[in-house]
CSV table of C-alpha atoms and ligand atoms in Angstrom, one decimal:
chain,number,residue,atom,x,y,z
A,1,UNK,CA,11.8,9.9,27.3
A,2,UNK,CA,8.2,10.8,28.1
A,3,UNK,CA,5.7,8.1,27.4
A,4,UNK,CA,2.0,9.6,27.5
A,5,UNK,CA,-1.5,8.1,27.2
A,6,UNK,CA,-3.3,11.7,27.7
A,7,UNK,CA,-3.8,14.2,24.2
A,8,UNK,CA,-3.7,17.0,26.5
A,9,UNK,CA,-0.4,16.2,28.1
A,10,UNK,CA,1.4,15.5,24.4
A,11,UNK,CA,0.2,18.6,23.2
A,12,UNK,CA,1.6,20.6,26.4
A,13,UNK,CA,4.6,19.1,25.6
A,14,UNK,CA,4.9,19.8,22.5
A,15,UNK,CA,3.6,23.1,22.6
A,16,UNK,CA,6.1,23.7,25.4
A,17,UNK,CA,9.1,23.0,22.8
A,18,UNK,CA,7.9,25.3,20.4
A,19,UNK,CA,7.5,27.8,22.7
A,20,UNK,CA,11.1,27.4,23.2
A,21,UNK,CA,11.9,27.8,19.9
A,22,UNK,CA,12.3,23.9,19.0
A,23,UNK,CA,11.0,22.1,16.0
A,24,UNK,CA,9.3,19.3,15.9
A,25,UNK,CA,9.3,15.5,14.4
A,26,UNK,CA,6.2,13.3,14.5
A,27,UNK,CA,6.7,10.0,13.6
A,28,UNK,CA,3.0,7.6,13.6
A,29,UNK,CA,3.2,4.3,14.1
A,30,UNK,CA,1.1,1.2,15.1
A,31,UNK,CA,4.1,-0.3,16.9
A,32,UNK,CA,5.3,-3.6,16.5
A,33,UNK,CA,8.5,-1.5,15.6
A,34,UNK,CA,11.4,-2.6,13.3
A,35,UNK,CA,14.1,-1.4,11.3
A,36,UNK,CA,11.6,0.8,8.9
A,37,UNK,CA,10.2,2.5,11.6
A,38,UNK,CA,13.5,3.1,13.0
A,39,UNK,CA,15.2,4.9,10.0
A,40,UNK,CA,11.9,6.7,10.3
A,41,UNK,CA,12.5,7.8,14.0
A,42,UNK,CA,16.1,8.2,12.9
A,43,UNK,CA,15.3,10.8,10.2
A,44,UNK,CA,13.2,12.5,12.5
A,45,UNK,CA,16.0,12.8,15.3
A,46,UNK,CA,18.8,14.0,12.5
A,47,UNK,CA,16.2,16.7,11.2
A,48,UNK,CA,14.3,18.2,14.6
A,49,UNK,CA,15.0,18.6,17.6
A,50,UNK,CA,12.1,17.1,19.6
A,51,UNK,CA,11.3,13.8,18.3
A,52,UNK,CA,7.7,12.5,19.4
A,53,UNK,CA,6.2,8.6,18.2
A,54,UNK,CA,2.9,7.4,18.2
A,55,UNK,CA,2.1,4.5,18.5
A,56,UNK,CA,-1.9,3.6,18.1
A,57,UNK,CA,-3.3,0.7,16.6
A,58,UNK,CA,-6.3,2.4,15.0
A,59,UNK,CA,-9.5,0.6,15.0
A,60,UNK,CA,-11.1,2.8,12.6
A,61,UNK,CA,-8.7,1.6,9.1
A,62,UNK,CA,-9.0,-1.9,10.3
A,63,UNK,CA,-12.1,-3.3,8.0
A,64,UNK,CA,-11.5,-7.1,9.4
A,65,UNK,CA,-11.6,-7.7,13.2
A,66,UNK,CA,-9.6,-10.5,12.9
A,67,UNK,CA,-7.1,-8.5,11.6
A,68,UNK,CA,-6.8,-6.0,13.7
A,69,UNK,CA,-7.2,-8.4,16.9
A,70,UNK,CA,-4.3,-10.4,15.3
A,71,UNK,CA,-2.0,-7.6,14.9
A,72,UNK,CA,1.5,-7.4,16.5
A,73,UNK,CA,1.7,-5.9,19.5
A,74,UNK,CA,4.5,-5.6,21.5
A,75,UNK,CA,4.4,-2.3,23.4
A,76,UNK,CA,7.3,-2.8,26.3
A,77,UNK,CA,9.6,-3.8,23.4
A,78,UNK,CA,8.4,-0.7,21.3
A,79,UNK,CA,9.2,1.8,23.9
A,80,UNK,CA,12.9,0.0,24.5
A,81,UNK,CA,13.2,0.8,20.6
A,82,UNK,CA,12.1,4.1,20.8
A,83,UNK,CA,14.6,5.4,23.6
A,84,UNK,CA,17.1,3.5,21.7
A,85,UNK,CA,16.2,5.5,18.5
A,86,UNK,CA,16.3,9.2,20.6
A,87,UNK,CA,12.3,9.3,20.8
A,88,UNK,CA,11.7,12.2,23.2
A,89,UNK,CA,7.8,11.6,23.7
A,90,UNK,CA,6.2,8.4,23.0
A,91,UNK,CA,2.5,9.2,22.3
A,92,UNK,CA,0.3,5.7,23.7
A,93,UNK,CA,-3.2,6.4,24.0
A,94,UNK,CA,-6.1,4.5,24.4
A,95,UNK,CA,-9.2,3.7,21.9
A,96,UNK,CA,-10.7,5.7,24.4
A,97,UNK,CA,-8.8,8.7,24.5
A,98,UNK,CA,-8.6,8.7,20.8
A,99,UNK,CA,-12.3,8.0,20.4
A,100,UNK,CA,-14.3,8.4,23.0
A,101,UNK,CA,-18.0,7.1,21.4
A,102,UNK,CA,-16.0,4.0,20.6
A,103,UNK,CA,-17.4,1.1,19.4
A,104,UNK,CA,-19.3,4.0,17.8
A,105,UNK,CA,-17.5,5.8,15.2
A,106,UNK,CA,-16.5,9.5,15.7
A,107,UNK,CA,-19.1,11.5,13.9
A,108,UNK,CA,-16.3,13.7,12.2
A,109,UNK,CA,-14.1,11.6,9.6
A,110,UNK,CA,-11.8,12.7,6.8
A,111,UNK,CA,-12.2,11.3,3.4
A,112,UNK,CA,-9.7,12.3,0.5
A,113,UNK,CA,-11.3,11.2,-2.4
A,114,UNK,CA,-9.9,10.5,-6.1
A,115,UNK,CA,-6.1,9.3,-4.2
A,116,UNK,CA,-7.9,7.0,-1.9
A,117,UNK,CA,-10.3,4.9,-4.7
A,118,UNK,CA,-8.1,2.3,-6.2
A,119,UNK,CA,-5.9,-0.3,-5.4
A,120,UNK,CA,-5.7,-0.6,-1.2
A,121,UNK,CA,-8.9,1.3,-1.1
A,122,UNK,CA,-10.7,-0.7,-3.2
A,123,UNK,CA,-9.7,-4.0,-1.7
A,124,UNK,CA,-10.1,-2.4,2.1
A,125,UNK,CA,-13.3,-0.3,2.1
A,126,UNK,CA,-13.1,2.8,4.5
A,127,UNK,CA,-9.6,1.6,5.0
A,128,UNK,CA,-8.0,5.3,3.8
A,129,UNK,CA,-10.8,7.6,5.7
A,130,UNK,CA,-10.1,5.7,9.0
A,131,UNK,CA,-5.7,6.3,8.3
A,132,UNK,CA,-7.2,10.4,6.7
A,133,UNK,CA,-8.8,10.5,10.4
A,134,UNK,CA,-6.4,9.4,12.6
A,135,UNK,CA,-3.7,11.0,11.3
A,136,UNK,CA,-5.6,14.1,11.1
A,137,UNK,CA,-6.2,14.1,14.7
A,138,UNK,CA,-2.6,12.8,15.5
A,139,UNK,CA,-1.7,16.2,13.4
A,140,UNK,CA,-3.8,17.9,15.6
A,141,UNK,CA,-2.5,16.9,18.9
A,142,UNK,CA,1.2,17.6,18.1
A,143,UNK,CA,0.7,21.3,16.3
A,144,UNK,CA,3.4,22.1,13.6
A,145,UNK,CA,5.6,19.8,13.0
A,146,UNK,CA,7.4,17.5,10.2
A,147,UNK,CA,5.6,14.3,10.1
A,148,UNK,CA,7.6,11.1,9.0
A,149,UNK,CA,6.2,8.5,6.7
A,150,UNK,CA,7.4,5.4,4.6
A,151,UNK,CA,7.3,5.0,1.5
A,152,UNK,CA,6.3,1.1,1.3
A,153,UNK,CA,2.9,2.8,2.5
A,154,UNK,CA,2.5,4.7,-1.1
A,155,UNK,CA,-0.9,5.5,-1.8
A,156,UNK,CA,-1.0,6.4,2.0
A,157,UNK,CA,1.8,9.0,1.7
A,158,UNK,CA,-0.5,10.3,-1.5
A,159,UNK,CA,-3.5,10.2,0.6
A,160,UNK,CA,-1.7,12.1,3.5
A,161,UNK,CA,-0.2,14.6,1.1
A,162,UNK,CA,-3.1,15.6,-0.1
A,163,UNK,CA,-5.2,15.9,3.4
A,164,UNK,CA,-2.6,18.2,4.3
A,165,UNK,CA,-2.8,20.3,1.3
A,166,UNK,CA,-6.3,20.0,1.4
A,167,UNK,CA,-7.0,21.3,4.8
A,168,UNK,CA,-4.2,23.5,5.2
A,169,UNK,CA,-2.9,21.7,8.0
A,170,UNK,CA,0.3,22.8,9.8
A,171,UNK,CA,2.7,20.0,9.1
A,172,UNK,CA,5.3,19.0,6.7
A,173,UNK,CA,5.2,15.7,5.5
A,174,UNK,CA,8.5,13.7,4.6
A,175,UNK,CA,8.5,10.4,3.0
A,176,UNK,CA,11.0,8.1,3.4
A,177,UNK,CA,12.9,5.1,1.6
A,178,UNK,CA,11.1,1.6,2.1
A,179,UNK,CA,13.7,-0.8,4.1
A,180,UNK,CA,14.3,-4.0,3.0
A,181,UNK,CA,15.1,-7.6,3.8
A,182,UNK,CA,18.7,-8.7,2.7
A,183,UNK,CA,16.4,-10.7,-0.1
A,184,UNK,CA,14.2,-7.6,-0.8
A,185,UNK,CA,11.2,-8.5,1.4
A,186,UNK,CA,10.2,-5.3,2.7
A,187,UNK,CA,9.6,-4.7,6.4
A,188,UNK,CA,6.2,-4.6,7.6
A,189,UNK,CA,5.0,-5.6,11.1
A,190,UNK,CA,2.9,-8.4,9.5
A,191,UNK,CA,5.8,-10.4,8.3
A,192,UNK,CA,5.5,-11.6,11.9
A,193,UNK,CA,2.4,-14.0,10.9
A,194,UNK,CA,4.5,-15.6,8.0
A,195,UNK,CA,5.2,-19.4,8.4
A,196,UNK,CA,8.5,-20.1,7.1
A,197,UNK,CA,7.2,-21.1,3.3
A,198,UNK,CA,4.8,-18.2,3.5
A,199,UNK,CA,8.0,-16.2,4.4
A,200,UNK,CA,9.9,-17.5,1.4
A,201,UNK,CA,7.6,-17.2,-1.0
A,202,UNK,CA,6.8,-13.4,0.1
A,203,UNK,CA,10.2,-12.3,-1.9
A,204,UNK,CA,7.5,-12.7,-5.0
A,205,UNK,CA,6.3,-9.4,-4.4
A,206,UNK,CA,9.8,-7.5,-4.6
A,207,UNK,CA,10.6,-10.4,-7.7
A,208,UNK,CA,7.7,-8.6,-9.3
A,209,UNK,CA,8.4,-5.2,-8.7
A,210,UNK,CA,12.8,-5.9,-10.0
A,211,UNK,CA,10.0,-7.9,-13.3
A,212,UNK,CA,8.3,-4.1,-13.7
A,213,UNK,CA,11.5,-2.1,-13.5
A,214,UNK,CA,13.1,-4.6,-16.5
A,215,UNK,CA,9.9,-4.4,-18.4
A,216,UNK,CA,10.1,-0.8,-18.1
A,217,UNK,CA,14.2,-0.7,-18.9
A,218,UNK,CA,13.6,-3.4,-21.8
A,219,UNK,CA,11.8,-0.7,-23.7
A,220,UNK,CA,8.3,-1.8,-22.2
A,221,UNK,CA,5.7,1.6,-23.7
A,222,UNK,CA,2.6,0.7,-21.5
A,223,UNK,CA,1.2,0.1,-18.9
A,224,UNK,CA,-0.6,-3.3,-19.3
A,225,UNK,CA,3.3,-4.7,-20.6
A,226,UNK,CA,5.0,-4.0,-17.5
A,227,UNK,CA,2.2,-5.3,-14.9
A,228,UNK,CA,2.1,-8.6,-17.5
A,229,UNK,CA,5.9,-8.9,-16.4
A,230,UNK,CA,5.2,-8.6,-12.9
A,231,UNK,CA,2.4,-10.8,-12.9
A,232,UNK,CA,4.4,-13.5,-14.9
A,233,UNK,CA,7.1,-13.3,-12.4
A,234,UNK,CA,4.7,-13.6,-9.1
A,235,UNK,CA,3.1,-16.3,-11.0
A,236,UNK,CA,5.0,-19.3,-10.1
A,237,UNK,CA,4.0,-18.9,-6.3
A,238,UNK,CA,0.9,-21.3,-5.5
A,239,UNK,CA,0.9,-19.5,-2.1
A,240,UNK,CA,0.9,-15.7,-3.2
A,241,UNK,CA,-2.7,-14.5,-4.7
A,242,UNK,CA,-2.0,-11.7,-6.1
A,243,UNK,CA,-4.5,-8.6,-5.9
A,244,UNK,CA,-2.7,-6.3,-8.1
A,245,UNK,CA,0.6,-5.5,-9.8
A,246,UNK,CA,0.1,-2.3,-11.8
A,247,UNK,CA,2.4,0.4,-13.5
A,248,UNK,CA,0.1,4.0,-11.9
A,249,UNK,CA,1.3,7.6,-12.3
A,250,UNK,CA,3.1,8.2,-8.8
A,251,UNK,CA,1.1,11.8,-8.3
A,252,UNK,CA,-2.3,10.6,-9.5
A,253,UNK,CA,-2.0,7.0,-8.6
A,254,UNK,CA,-4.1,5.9,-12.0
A,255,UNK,CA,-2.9,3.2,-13.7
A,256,UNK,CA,-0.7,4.1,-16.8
A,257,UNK,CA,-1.9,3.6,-20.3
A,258,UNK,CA,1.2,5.0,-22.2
A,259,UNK,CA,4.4,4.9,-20.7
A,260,UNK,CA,5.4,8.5,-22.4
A,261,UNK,CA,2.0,10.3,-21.2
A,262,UNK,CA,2.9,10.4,-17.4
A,263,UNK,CA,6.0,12.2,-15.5
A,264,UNK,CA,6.8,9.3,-13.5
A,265,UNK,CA,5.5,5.7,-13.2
A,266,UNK,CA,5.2,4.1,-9.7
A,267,UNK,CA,4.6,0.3,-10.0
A,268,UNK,CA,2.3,-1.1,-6.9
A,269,UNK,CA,2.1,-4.7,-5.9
A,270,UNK,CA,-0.7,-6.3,-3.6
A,271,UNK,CA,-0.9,-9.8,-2.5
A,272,UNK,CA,-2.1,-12.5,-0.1
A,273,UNK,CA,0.4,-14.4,1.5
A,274,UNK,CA,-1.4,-17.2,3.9
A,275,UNK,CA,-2.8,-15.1,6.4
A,276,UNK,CA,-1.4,-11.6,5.9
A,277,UNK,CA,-1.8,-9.3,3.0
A,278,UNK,CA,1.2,-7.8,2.0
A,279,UNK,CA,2.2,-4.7,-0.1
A,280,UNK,CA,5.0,-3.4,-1.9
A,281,UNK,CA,6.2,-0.6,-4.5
A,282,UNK,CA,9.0,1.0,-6.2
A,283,UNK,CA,10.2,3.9,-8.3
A,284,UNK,CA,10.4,2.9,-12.6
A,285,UNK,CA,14.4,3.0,-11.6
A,286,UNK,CA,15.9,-0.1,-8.9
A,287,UNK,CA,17.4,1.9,-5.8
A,288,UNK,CA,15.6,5.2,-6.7
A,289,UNK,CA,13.9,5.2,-2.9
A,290,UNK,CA,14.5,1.9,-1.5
A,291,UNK,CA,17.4,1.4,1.2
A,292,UNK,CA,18.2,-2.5,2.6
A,293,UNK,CA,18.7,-2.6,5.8
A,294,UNK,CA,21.1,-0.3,7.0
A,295,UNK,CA,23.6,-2.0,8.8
A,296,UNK,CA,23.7,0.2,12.2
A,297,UNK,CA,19.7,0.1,12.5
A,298,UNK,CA,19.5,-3.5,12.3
A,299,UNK,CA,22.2,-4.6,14.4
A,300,UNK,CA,20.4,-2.6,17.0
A,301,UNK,CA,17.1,-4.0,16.2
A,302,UNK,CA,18.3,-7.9,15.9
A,303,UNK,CA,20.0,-7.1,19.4
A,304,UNK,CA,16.5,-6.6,20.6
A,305,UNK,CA,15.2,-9.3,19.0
A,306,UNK,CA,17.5,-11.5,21.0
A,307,UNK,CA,16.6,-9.8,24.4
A,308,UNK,CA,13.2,-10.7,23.2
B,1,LIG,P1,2.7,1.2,10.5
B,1,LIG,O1,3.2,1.0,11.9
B,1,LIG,O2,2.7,-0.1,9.7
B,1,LIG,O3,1.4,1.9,10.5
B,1,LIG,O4,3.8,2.1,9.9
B,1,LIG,C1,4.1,3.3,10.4
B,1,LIG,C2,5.0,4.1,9.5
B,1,LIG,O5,6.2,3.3,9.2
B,1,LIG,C3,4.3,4.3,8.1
B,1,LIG,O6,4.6,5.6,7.7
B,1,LIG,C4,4.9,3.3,7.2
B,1,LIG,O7,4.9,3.6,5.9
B,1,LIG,C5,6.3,3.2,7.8
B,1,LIG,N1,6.9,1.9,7.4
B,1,LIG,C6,6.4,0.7,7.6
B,1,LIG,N2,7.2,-0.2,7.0
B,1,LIG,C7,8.3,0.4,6.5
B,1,LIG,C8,9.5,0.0,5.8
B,1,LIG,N3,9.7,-1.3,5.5
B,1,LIG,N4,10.3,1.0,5.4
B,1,LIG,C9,10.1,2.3,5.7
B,1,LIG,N5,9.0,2.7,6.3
B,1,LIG,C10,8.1,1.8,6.7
């Protein structure tokens, strides 16, 4: 496995493997990896056949300091998991190499505007244009490729779809199931800053989502029905403040009115838990696009975690 820090020497590489007639898998990360990332890498390695992470924590969608000084980072650990996973090239670079003006922002950013108003970019202003940028310039680096992304990061998958469409840009974007928690939490590097009551009460956000999908099988015909059922059932939590829990077409990401005007109904879940602000989503139908843990993933995962 190749671990770079230089733009130029990913791209060679990269460029090198096309050249010899191989396809290519991107998968971007901000490390801290676990088992979501994993099935991510894992997709990638079944479906190309050069396999290249990233791993960059981006300064430019972090709108709190604190937040990003706080998040995970646990790069000698990451690169373990990524040989473990069949990474070929693990992508590292610096603020620096990624922005060279940094602390001043690049001049050239990428906004997607319409997918990236509501919900996570309402509550984190300039959140989406700092993920539209990076991941542009990620795209950029690597050429053609498939790039990998989750689905517990919705409205960014929307907002990445649409970039690429957009601009043309030579990659193909997958999107893959969100991995779960045995008790429906779903992954996210975050979880990390939980205490243990913060952790329990955390299921609230997938309780609300399973309150959506019954709404929604009970009959429910709008909008404002189903997020009252998974409001009522994050309710009883004194240490989850909800942002939102809303019923939203899944292409357009507004929030549904009636039920029957809109193809198909993603519900979207946003909260506070102590220190760490958590999101969530599913399809209108339980297991449509979620996975729990598969069992081979996090065996190999909870063997790291024991190493440390
Ligand atoms: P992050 O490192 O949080 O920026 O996430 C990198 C990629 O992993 C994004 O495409 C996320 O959507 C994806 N991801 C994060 N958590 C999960 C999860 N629980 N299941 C599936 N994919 C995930």
């Amino acid at each position: 496995m190749d671990i770079m820090e230089s733009a130029g020497g990913c791209r060679d590489a990269l460029d090198r493997a096309r050249a010899a007639g191989r396809t290519v898998g991107l998968v971007p990360t901000m490390g801290a990896l676990h088992d979501g990332h994993v099935s991510l890498i894992a997709r990638a390695r079944a479906e190309c056949d050069v396999v290249a992470v990233s791993i960059f924590v981006n300064p430019l969608q972090f709108g709190d300091p604190e937040d990003m000084a706080r998040y995970p980072r646990t790069l000698e650990r990451d690169l373990f998991v990524c040989a473990e996973a069949g990474a070929d090239v693990v992508f590292v670079p610096t603020v620096a190499e990624m922005y060279p003006s940094w602390p001043a922002p690049p001049a050239t950013t990428v906004s997607v505007r319409g997918v990236s108003d509501r919900w996570e970019g309402a509550s984190r202003p300039g959140h989406f244009d700092g993920v539209a940028t990076v991941v542009s310039k990620l795209f950029s680096i690597a050429g053609p490729c498939r790039a990998y992304f989750g689905l517990k990061d919705f409205q960014q998958l929307a907002v990445v779809r649409r970039m690429v469409s957009d601009l043309c840009l030579p990659a193909e974007v997958v999107g893959c199931p969100i991995v779960r928690e045995a008790d429906g939490l779903a992954l996210s590097s975050r979880n990390v800053r939980l205490s243990v009551a913060e952790r329990a009460a955390a299921t609230a956000l997938a309780r609300a989502l399973a309150a959506g999908r019954g709404a929604l099988a009970a009959g429910a015909r709008s909008g404002a029905e189903v997020s009252r059922a998974m409001r009522a059932a994050a309710a009883g939590e004194p240490l989850v403040c909800l942002d939102y829990a809303v019923a939203v077409d899944a292409v357009s990401l507004e929030e549904v009115g009636d039920i029957d005007d809109v193809g198909a109904v993603r519900l979207l879940v946003a909260a506070q838990v102590g220190p760490v602000r958590l999101i969530d989503n599913s399809a209108a139908l339980a297991g449509a696009d979620d996975t729990l843990a598969e069992p081979d993933v996090t065996g190999q995962v909870r063997q790291l975690e024991r190493i440390g």
